[in-house]
Tab-separated table of C-alpha atoms in Angstrom:
chain	number	residue	atom	x	y	z
B	1	LYS	CA	155.852	135.672	58.536
B	2	ALA	CA	154.554	132.620	57.553
B	3	PHE	CA	152.507	131.966	60.627
B	4	LEU	CA	151.070	135.336	60.472
B	5	ASP	CA	150.338	134.907	56.649
B	6	ALA	CA	148.411	131.974	57.593
B	7	LEU	CA	146.422	133.466	60.211
B	8	ARG	CA	145.571	136.345	57.603
B	9	ALA	CA	144.459	133.685	55.222
B	10	GLN	CA	142.076	131.995	57.849
B	11	GLY	CA	140.617	135.483	58.709
B	12	ARG	CA	141.920	135.284	62.265
B	13	LEU	CA	144.430	138.396	61.894
B	14	HIS	CA	142.964	141.594	62.445
B	15	LEU	CA	146.344	143.713	62.670
B	16	THR	CA	150.064	143.401	63.353
B	17	GLY	CA	152.915	145.586	63.667
B	18	GLY	CA	156.153	146.439	65.576
B	19	PHE	CA	156.495	148.888	68.545
B	20	GLY	CA	157.694	152.419	67.862
B	21	ASP	CA	160.688	151.903	70.215
B	22	GLY	CA	161.859	148.764	68.267
B	23	SER	CA	161.494	146.495	71.457
B	24	GLY	CA	158.962	144.122	69.779
B	25	GLY	CA	155.451	143.922	68.542
B	26	ALA	CA	151.908	142.590	68.637
B	27	TYR	CA	149.185	141.033	66.567
B	28	VAL	CA	145.396	141.342	67.233
B	29	LEU	CA	143.162	138.380	66.498
B	30	CYS	CA	139.611	138.152	65.231
B	31	ASN	CA	137.086	135.702	64.776
B	32	VAL	CA	138.167	133.321	67.635
B	33	ASP	CA	135.422	131.831	69.778
B	34	ASP	CA	137.090	132.884	73.142
B	35	LEU	CA	140.274	133.517	75.233
B	36	GLU	CA	140.910	129.829	75.378
B	37	GLN	CA	140.944	129.518	71.478
B	38	ALA	CA	142.971	132.815	71.363
B	39	ARG	CA	145.738	131.426	73.760
B	40	ALA	CA	145.562	127.889	71.827
B	41	ILE	CA	146.604	129.783	68.522
B	42	VAL	CA	149.284	131.736	70.222
B	43	ALA	CA	150.596	128.809	71.609
B	44	THR	CA	151.547	127.349	67.975
B	45	ASP	CA	153.238	130.499	67.213
B	46	PRO	CA	156.770	129.726	66.063
B	47	LEU	CA	158.155	132.390	68.686
B	48	ALA	CA	156.315	130.682	71.450
B	49	LEU	CA	157.213	127.121	70.312
B	50	GLN	CA	161.072	128.031	70.180
B	51	ASP	CA	160.958	130.044	73.275
B	52	CYS	CA	162.363	133.162	71.638
B	53	SER	CA	160.095	135.466	72.778
B	54	GLU	CA	157.594	136.030	75.752
B	55	LEU	CA	153.951	136.034	74.476
B	56	SER	CA	151.062	137.023	76.243
B	57	VAL	CA	147.219	136.750	75.368
B	58	HIS	CA	144.837	139.681	76.670
B	59	GLU	CA	141.022	139.969	75.796
B	60	TRP	CA	140.362	143.412	74.382
B	61	ASN	CA	136.748	144.991	74.559
B	62	THR	CA	136.629	147.548	71.581
B	63	ARG	CA	134.153	150.273	71.501
């Protein structure tokens, strides 16, 4: 929670939530320069650092 709270305080977290089936969750970053910066941010997620979860980063084009 602290990781996501910090992203929110930095203006980098658009939304977060769990999947309906309880199998995990996701968060959507905003105000990042590019995919590389998004990957660098996600690499600092405690779940990634502790190898507790499989994290993936995808570029999303909104309409």
